[in-house]
Structure formats: structure tokens, C-alpha cells
Coordinates of C-alpha atoms in Angstrom, one line a residue:
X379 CA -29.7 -16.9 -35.9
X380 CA -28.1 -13.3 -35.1
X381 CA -25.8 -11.9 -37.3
X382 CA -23.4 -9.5 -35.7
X383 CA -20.8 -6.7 -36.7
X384 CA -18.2 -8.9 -35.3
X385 CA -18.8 -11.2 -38.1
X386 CA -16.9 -9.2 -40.4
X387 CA -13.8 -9.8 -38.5
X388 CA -14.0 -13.8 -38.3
X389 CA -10.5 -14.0 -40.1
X390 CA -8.4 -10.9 -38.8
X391 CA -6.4 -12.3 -36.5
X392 CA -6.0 -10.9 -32.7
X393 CA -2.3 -11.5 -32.9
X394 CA -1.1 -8.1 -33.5
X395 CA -3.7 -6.1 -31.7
X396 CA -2.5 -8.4 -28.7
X397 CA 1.4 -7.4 -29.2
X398 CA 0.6 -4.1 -29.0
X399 CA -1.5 -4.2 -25.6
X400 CA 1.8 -5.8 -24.5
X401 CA 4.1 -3.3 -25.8
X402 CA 1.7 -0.5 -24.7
X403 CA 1.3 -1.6 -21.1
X404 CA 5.2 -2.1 -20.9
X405 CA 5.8 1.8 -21.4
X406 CA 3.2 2.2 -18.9
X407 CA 4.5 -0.1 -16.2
X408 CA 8.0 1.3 -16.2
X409 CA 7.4 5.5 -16.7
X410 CA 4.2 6.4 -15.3
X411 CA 2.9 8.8 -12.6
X412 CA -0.5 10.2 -12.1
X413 CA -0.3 12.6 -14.6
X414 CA 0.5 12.0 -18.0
X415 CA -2.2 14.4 -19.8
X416 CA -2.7 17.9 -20.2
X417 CA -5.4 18.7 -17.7
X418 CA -7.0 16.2 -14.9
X419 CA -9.7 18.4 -14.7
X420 CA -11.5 19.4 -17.8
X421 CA -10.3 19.7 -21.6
X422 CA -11.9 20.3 -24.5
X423 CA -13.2 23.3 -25.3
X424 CA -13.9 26.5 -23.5
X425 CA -16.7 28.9 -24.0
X426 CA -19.1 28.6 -27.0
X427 CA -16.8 28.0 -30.1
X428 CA -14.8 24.3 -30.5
X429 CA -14.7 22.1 -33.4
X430 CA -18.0 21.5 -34.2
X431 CA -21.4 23.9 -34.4
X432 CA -24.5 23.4 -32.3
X433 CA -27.5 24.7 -32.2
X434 CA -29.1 27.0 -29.5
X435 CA -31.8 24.9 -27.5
X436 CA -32.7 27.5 -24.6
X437 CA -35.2 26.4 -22.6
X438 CA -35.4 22.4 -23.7
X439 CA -34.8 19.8 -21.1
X440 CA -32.8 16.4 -22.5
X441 CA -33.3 13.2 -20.7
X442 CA -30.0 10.8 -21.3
X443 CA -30.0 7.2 -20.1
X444 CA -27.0 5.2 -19.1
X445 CA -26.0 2.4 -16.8
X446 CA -23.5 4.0 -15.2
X447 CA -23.2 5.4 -11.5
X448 CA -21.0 6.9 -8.7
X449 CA -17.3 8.1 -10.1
X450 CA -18.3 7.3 -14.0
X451 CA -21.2 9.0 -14.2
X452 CA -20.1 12.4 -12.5
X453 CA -17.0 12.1 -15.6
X454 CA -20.1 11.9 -17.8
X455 CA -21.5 15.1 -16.3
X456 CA -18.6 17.3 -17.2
X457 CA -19.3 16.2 -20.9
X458 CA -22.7 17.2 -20.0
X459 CA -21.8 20.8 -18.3
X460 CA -20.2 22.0 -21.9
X461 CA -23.2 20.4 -23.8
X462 CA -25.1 22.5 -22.0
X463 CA -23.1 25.7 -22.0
X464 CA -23.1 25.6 -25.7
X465 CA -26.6 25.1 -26.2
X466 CA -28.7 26.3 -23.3
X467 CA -30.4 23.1 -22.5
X468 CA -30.6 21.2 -19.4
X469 CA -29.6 17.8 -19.3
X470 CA -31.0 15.2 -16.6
X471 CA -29.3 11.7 -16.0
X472 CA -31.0 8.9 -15.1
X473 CA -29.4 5.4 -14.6
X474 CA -31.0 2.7 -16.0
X475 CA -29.3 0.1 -13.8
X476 CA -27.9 -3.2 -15.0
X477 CA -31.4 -4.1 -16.6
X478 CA -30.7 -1.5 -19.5
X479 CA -32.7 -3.0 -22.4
X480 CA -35.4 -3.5 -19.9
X481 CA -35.7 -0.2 -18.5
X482 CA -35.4 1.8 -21.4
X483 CA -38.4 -1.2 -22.9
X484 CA -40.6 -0.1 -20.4
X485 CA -40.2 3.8 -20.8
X486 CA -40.7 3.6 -24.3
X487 CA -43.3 1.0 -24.1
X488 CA -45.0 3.9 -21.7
X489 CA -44.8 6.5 -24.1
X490 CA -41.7 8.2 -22.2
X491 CA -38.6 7.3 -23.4
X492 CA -35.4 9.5 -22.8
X493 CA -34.4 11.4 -25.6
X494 CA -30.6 9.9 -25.7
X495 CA -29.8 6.3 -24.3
X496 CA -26.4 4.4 -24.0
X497 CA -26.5 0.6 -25.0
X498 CA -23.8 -1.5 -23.5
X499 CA -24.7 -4.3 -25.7
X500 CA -25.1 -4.1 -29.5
X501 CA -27.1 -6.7 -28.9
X502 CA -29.9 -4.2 -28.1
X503 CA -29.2 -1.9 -30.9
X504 CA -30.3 -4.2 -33.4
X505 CA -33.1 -5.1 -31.3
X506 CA -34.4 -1.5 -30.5
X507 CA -33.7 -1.2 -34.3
X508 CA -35.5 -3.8 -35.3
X509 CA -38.9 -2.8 -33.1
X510 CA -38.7 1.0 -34.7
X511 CA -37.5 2.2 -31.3
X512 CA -34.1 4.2 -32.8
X513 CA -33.8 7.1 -34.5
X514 CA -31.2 7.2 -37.7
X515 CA -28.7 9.3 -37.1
X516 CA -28.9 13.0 -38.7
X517 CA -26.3 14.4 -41.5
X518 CA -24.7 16.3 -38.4
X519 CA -24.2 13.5 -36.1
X520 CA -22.8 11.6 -39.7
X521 CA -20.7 13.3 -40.1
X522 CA -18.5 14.2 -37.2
X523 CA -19.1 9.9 -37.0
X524 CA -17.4 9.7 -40.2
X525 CA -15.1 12.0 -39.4
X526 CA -13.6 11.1 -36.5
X527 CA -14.1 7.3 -36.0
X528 CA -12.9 4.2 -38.2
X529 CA -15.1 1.9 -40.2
X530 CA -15.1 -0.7 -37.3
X531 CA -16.4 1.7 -34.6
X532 CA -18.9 3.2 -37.6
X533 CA -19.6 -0.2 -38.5
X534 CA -20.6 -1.5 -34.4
X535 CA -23.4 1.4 -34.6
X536 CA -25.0 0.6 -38.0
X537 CA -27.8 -2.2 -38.4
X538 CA -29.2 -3.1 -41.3
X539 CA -28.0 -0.4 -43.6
X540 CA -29.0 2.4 -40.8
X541 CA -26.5 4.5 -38.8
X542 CA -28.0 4.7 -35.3
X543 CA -25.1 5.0 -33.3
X544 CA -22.0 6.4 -31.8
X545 CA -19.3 4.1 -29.7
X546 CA -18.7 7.6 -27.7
X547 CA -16.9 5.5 -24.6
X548 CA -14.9 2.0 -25.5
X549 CA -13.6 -0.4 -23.2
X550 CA -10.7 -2.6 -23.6
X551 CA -11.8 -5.6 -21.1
X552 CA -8.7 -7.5 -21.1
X553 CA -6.5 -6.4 -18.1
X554 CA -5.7 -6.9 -14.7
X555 CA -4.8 -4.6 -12.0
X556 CA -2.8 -5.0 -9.6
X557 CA -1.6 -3.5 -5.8
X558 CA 2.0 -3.5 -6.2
X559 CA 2.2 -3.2 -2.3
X560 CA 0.7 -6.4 -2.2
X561 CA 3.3 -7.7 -5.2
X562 CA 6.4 -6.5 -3.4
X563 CA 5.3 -8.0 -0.2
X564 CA 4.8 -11.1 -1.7
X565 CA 8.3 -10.6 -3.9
X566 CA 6.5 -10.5 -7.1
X567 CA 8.8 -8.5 -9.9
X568 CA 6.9 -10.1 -12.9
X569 CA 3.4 -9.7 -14.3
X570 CA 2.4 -12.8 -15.3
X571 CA 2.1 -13.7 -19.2
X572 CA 0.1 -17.3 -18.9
X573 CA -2.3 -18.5 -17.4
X574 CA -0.1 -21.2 -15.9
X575 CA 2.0 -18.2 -14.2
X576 CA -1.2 -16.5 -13.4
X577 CA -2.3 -19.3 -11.4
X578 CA 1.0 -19.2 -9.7
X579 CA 0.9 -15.7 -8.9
X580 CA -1.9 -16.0 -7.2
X581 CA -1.0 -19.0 -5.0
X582 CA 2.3 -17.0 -4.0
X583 CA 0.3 -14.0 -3.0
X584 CA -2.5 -16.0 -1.3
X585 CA 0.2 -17.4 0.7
X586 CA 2.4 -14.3 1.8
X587 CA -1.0 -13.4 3.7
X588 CA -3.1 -11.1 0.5
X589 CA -6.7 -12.1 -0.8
X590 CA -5.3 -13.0 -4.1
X591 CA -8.0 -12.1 -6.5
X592 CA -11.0 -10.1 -6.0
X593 CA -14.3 -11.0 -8.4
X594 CA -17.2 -8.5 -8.5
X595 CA -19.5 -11.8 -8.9
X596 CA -22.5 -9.9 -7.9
X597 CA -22.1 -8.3 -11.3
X598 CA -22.9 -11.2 -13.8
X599 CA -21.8 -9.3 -16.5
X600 CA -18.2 -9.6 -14.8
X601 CA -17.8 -13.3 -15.4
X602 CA -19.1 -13.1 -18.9
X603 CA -15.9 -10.8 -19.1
X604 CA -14.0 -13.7 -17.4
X605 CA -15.0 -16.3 -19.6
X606 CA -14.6 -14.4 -23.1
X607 CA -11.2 -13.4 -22.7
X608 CA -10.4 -17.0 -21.5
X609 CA -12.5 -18.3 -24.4
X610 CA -10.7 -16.3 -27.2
X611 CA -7.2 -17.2 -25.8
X612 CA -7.9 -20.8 -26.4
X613 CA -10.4 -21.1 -28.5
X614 CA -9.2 -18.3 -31.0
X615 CA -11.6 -16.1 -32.6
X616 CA -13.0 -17.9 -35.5
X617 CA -14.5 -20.0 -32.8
X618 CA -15.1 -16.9 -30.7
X619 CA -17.1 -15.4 -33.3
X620 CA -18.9 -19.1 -34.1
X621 CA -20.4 -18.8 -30.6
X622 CA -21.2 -15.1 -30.1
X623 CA -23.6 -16.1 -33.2
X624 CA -24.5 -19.1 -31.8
X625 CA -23.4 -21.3 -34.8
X626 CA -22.3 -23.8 -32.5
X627 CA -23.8 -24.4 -29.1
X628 CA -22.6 -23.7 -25.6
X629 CA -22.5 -27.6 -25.4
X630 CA -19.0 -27.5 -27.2
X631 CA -15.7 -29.4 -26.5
X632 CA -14.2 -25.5 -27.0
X633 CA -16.6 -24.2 -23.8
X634 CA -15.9 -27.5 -21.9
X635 CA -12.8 -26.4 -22.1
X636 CA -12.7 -22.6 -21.1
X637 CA -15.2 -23.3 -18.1
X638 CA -12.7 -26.1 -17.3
X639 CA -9.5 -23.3 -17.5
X640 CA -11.4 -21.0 -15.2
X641 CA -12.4 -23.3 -12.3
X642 CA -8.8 -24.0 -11.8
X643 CA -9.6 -19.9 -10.2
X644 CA -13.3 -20.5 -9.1
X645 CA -12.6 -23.2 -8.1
X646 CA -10.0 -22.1 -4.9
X647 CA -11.5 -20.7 -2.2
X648 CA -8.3 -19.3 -1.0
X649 CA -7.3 -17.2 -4.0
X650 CA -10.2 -15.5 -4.1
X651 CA -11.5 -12.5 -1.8
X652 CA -14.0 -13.6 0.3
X653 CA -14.0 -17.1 -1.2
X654 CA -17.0 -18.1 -3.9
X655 CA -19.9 -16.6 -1.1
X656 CA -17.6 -13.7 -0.5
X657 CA -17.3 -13.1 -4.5
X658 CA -20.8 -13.5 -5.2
X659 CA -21.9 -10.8 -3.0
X660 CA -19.3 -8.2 -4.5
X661 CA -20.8 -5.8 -7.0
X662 CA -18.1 -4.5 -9.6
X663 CA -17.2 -0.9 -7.6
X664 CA -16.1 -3.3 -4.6
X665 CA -14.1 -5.7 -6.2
X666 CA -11.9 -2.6 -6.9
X667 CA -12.4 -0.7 -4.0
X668 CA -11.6 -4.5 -1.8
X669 CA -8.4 -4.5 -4.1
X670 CA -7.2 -0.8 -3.1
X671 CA -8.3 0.0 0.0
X672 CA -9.0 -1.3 3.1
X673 CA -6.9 -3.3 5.8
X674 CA -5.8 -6.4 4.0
X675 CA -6.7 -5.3 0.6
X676 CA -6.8 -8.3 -2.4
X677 CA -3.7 -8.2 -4.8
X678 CA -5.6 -8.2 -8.3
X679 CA -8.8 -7.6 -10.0
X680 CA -9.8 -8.4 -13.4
X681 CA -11.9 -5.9 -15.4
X682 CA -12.0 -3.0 -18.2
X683 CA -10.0 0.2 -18.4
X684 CA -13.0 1.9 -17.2
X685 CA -11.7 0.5 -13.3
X686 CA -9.2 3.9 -13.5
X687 CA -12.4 5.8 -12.7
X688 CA -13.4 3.8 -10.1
X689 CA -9.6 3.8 -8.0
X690 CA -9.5 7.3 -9.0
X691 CA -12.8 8.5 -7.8
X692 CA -13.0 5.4 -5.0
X693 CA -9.7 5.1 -3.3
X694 CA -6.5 7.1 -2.5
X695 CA -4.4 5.1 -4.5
X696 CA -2.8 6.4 -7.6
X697 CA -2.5 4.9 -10.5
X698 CA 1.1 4.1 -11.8
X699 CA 2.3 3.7 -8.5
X700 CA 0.0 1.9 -6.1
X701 CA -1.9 0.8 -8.8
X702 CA -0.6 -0.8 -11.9
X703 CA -2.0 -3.0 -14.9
X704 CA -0.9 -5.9 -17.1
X705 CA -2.8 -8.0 -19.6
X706 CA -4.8 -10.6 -19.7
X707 CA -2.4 -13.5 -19.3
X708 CA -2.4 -15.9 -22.6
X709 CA -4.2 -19.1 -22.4
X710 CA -3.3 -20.1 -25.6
X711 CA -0.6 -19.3 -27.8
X712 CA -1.6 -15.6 -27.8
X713 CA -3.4 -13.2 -24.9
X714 CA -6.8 -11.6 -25.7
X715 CA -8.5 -8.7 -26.7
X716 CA -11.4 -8.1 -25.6
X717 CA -13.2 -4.6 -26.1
X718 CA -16.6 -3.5 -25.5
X719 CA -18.0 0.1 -25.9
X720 CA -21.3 2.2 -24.9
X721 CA -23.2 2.9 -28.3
X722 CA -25.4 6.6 -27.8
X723 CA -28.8 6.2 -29.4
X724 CA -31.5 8.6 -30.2
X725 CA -34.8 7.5 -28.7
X726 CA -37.1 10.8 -29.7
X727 CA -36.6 12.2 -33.5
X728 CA -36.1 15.5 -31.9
X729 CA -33.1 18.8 -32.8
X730 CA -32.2 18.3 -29.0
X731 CA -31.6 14.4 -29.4
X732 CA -29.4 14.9 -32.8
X733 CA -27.1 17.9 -31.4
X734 CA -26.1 15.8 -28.7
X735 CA -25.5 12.9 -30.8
X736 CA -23.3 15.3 -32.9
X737 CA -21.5 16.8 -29.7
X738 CA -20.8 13.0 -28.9
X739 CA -19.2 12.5 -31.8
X740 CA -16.7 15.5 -31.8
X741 CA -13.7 15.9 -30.5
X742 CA -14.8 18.6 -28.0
X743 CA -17.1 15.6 -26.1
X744 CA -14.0 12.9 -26.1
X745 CA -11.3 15.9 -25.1
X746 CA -13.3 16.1 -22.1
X747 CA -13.8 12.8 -20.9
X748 CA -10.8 11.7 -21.6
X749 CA -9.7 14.5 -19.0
X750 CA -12.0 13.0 -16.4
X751 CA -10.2 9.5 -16.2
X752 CA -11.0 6.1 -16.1
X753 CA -12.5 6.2 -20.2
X754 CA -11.3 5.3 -23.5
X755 CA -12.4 6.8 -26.6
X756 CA -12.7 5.3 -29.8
X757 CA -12.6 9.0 -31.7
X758 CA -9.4 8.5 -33.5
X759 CA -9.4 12.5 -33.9
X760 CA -9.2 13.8 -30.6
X761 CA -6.2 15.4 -28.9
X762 CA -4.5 12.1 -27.2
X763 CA -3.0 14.1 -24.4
X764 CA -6.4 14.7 -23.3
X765 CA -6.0 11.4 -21.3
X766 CA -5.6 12.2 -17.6
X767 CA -2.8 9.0 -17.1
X768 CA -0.1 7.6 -18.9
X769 CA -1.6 4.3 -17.8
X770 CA -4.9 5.5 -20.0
X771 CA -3.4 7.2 -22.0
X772 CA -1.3 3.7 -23.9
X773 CA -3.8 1.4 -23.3
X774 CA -6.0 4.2 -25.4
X775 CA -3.4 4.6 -27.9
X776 CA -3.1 0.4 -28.1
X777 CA -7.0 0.6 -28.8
X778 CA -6.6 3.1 -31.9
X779 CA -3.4 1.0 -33.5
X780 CA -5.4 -1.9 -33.1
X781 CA -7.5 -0.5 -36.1
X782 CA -10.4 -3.0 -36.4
X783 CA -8.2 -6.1 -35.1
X784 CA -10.4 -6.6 -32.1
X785 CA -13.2 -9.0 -30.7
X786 CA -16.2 -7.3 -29.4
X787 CA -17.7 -8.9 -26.0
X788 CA -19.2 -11.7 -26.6
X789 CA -22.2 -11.3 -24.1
X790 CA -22.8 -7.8 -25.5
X791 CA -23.5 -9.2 -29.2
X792 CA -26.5 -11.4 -28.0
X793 CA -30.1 -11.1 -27.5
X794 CA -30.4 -9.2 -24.2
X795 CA -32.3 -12.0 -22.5
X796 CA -29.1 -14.3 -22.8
X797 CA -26.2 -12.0 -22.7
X798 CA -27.6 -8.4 -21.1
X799 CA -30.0 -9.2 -18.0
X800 CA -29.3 -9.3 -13.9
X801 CA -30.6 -12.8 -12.8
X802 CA -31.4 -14.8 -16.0
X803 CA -29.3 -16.1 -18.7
X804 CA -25.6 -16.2 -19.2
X805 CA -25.4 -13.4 -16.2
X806 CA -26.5 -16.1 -14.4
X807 CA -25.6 -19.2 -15.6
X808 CA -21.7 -18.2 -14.8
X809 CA -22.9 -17.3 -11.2
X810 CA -23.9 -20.8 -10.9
X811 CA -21.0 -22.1 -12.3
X812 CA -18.6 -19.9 -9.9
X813 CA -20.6 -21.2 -6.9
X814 CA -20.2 -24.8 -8.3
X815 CA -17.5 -24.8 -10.4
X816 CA -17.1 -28.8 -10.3
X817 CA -20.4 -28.9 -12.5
X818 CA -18.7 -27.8 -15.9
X819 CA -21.5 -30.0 -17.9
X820 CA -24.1 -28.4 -16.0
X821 CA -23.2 -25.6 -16.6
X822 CA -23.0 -25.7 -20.3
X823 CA -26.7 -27.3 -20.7
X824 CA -28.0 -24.2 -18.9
X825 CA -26.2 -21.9 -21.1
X826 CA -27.0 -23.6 -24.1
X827 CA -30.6 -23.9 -23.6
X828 CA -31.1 -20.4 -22.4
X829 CA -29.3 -19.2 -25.6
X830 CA -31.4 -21.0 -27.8
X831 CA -34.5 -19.7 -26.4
X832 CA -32.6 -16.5 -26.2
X833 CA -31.4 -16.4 -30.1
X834 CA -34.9 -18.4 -31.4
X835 CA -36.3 -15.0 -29.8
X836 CA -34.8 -12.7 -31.7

């Protein structure tokens, strides 16, 4: 059995953290433009000084591992540029891919690991932990963490008594974006707030001529998204948190009944881009790209904050105008919050490893990508007008008033195997299950026995 940070949580209720993504995303649907920050172009600080010291490392050459590519990693980069400025060391990227506990496995396993590594799954952090792959955070690092970020973001990065981490770059995975081109043709003047009316949104906009939906079902790790928000909606989160620890199986009336609530989506051809073939060859990038571009471009795509950087950096359309958001509808008597986050790890006990750690817990790292677009920042410090959008900019501040009243991704808080890998496990298993959505029971037994051997792993 896995414990989990989220397990601390099992009786805070998502109730208010879910009124105020509505409220938030209500000032940002009726005021915002493209540019509701301070700079779209950099932030943060100039020249050598900011808020927190660093040393000089002239000369030394940083590795830093991360899964992301195109649009978000280029953001990343300008975080990178001042890191450098201020401390004379070169930094190289190198994506890891979707296989991130499996890449970075095989580099350290060869003796070569990067010096700095992102982790988009706790999951792996208490693994890596656990082999004596992670370095402890320095006093530095500690203390801009402390600093900076509340106990529940502190808290996500810890294992076993041991700060290892910092939740640099959040996600809040419950929304939906939408082409309001696409709603006005169709005569849409209402986000939907249920599922029911979500359902009917997309029938109406399927039959006014738009590909109603478009899934990035290429991307296994975008159904698991699918499934927990519609999982915690009607389920709630005590049983949320029951299954991201496996205390009851995937074989569970409360699954039976989520998988059931989502093929009444994947299970219609004609509200979904492409239809199921069409979805399962869409990686994540396209399935906004398909939504905001193109010829006949789909109405709405499901998926993090993070898809800002991808219409910014991807498409001509701007945010607050052609592109707008709403949340997650509610499938039960309240709409979810989902969040997820990137945890930076050090992976070498070395000076050059820790000051970056400590630059990625200041505010001078999150003024800066905040600036880029398409990021949210957990660092409760940082100068909120930072955020390049207004759209960003509330669903950021919704994030921080949440305080700790949030569910982590489910997938992300596995073992790797089950929750974390391209082609095996849950990733999987809900690719199956969107290209046969009849075969709810089936589906279940596969993800139950691959989380058992998953969680009986370690």
C-alpha cells in the first residue's frame, strides 16, 4: 500500500475551492483581453541583484530534465536565461518524453543523471526517494520553499521526513476551453455547469456543423485527467483519495460508475474530433491546436491551464476573446478540482544543482514564468501581475485561495508503472476503454489488476 501527501486531505472538503474556480473564471469570462499582466515578455528581475542571492558558477554546465516541449519549454528557457545571467553557468535541456521515471531510471542507472529533473508525478518522488536517487534539499533552497509556498505545496515535495522538492509549475486540470466562434455559431450564451448540460452542449454544437470535442487520446495521461475530474465529482474525495491509495480496487461500484458517466462522451462518435480513431491518434499539442485553428476547428477541449501556452505559442487566437475557459462541469452535487504540479528534484549533490533549486523557489524564477504564459505558480509570494492574462492570472489567484483545499491527480500519486507510463497501465487501460467504451467491466479488471501489480511493486 502507497501512502500519499494527498492523504492528509481525505476530509477537507473540495466545496469551497470549487466556488471559487467558479467565481474566478466568471471575472475572467466577462473582462478579459490578452493582457492583463505587467509584461508579456519577461518579468522578474533584471541584471544580477533580485530577491534572493546565488552563487557564481562560471564555467559549470547544468543538465535539467523535464517532459516538456515546443511552446512550454522555450517559457522554461527564459527562467533559464536569468539563472544563467546571475550565475555564469550554462544550462542544457533535455526532454525526457512522456516516459519520465523511465528515462531519468536509465540515466542514473548509467551513472549520468542530470543534475535537476522535473517529476510530473509524486508518484516518482517517493520512489526515486526511496532508491537513494534524490538529493535533500539544501538550507538555501529551504528556505525560499518555506518562504514562499504553503504547507500543502511544501508538504507534495517531502517524503518520509525529507524535503526533496519544489512544486515550481502547478496545474489546475479542471477546465475546458472553448472557441467562442464556434459557441456563437451554434447560439451558445452559456458555459455549461453539469454534466447533463455538457452533454447537451456538445450535441448542439456537433449539430450546427463543429467537431464538438477534441481529446488528445494519443496522450494517455489525458484521459487519466478525464476520468479524475469525473471521478471526484461523483464519487467525492474521500473515495477519491480511497482509490489514488488503492484502498479499494478499481473493481468498484464508484469506478463502474465514472467510466459509465464518461462513455456517454466516448462513446459518440459524432461529438468527438475525429471520432474514437481520430482521438486516439491526437497527441495533447493537437487537440488544442484542432480546437483553434484550422478550417473547421472543434468547439472544446478538456485539459490544464498549461493549454494557454500551447494557443499562445501554437495558434493566432487570443485568449479572452477567441479563446475562453469554464470549469469542469459538476457531475455530482459539486464541480472538481483537480491540480497537478511539476516537483524540481536534485539528482547530483552538487552547489550548481542546489542554487537552481533555490532560484526555483524565489520569486525572481515564478515572476518570470508567469510572464511567459500558459503557467501557474504555486509561490504564494510572487508579484501576481506577473501573469501575462487575466484568464491566468484568476485561475492563478483561485489556486492560491484554495489554500490546501485541493485533490492532487490521481494518476500522478501512483507507482509510475500504473499511473506514469506511455503504453502500459492506466495510460492505457483508458485508451482501451475510449476505443471500446461499451466494455465498462473490462475495463475495470484491466485497471485493477495492473494496479495491484503496480502498488504490490512499490
Amino acid at each position: 500500500m502507497r501512502s500519499t501527501s494527498s492523504k492528509n486531505r481525505t476530509r477537507r472538503a473540495a466545496k469551497s475551492a470549487a466556488a471559487l474556480l467558479a467565481a474566478a473564471l466568471a471575472l475572467a469570462l466577462t473582462g478579459c483581453g490578452g493582457g492583463g499582466g505587467k509584461s508579456s515578455n519577461g518579468g522578474g528581475s533584471s541584471g544580477s541583484s533580485g530577491s534572493v542571492k546565488l552563487p557564481k558558477l562560471n564555467g559549470q554546465t547544468l543538465e535539467v530534465a523535464a517532459v516538456w516541449t515546443g511552446a512550454e519549454q522555450d517559457n522554461f528557457m527564459k527562467v533559464m536565461d536569468e539563472f544563467k545571467k546571475r550565475t555564469g553557468a550554462k544550462v542544457n535541456f533535455v526532454p525526457t518524453g512522456n516516459n519520465t521515471s523511465t528515462f531519468l531510471g536509465t540515466k542514473i542507472q548509467g551513472g549520468q543523471p542530470p543534475d535537476v529533473a522535473f517529476l510530473p508525478q509524486v508518484g516518482v518522488l517517493h520512489q526515486f526517494a526511496d532508491k537513494g536517487w534524490l538529493k535533500p534539499l539544501g538550507a538555501d533552497a529551504k528556505a525560499q520553499l518555506d518562504k514562499n509556498f504553503s504547507k500543502g505545496w511544501v508538504d507534495l515535495g517531502a517524503w518520509k521526513g525529507k524535503q526533496y522538492g519544489v512544486y515550481a509549475k502547478a496545474a489546475n486540470k479542471s477546465l475546458v476551453w472553448y472557441n467562442t466562434k464556434a459557441f456563437e455559431a451554434a447560439g451558445i450564451t452559456q458555459a455549461p455547469k453539469t454534466w447533463k448540460d455538457f452533454l447537451s452542449t456538445a450535441q448542439t454544437l456537433s449539430d450546427a456543423g463543429s467537431p464538438a470535442v477534441s481529446i488528445g487520446g494519443a496522450d494517455g495521461w489525458t484521459l487519466t485527467d478525464w476520468f479524475e475530474n469525473v471521478y471526484l465529482s461523483q464519487a467525492g474525495p474521500e473515495k477519491y483519495d480511497q482509490l489514488a491509495a488503492h484502498k479499494i480496487k478499481w473493481t468498484d461500484p464508484s469506478v463502474k460508475d465514472a467510466l459509465t458517466t464518461l462513455a456517454q462522451l466516448w462513446g459518440k462518435n459524432d461529438l468527438i474530433a475525429g471520432g474514437t480513431k481520430g482521438a486516439l491518434n491526437t497527441e495533447f499539442p493537437k487537440s488544442v491546436t484542432q480546437t483553434f485553428s484550422g478550417s473547421t476547428p472543434a468547439a472544446m477541449v478538456f485539459e490544464g491551464d498549461f493549454v494557454a501556452a500551447n494557443i499562445n505559442g501554437d495558434t493566432k487566437a487570443k485568449l479572452g476573446t477567441d479563446a475562453k475557459v469554464f470549469p469542469f462541469p459538476a457531475v455530482g452535487s459539486q464541480a472538481p478540482v483537480v491540480s497537478g504540479g511539476d516537483v524540481a528534484v536534485a539528482l547530483k549533490d552538487s552547489k550548481g544543482a542546489q542554487a537552481l533549486l533555490t532560484f526555483l523557489a524565489s520569486t525572481d524564477a515564478a515572476d518570470i514564468w508567469a510572464a511567459q504564459g500558459g503557467i501557474l505558480s504555486p509561490n504564494k509570494e510572487m508579484d501576481q501581475s506577473k501573469y501575462k492574462d487575466a484568464i491566468t492570472a484568476q485561475i492563478a489567484k483561485q489556486l492560491l485561495a484554495a489554500g490546501d483545499n485541493f485533490r492532487f491527480d490521481m494518476s500522478d500519486q501512483a507507482p509510475a508503472a500504473f499511473g506514469g507510463t506511455a503504453g502500459i497501465g492506466e495510460w492505457k487501460d483508458l485508451q482501451d476503454f475510449l476505443r471500446n467504451p461499451k466494455d465498462v467491466a473490462g475495463a475495470q479488471q484491466k485497471l485493477e489488476a495492473d494496479a495491484a501489480k503496480a502498488y504490490a511493486a512499490g
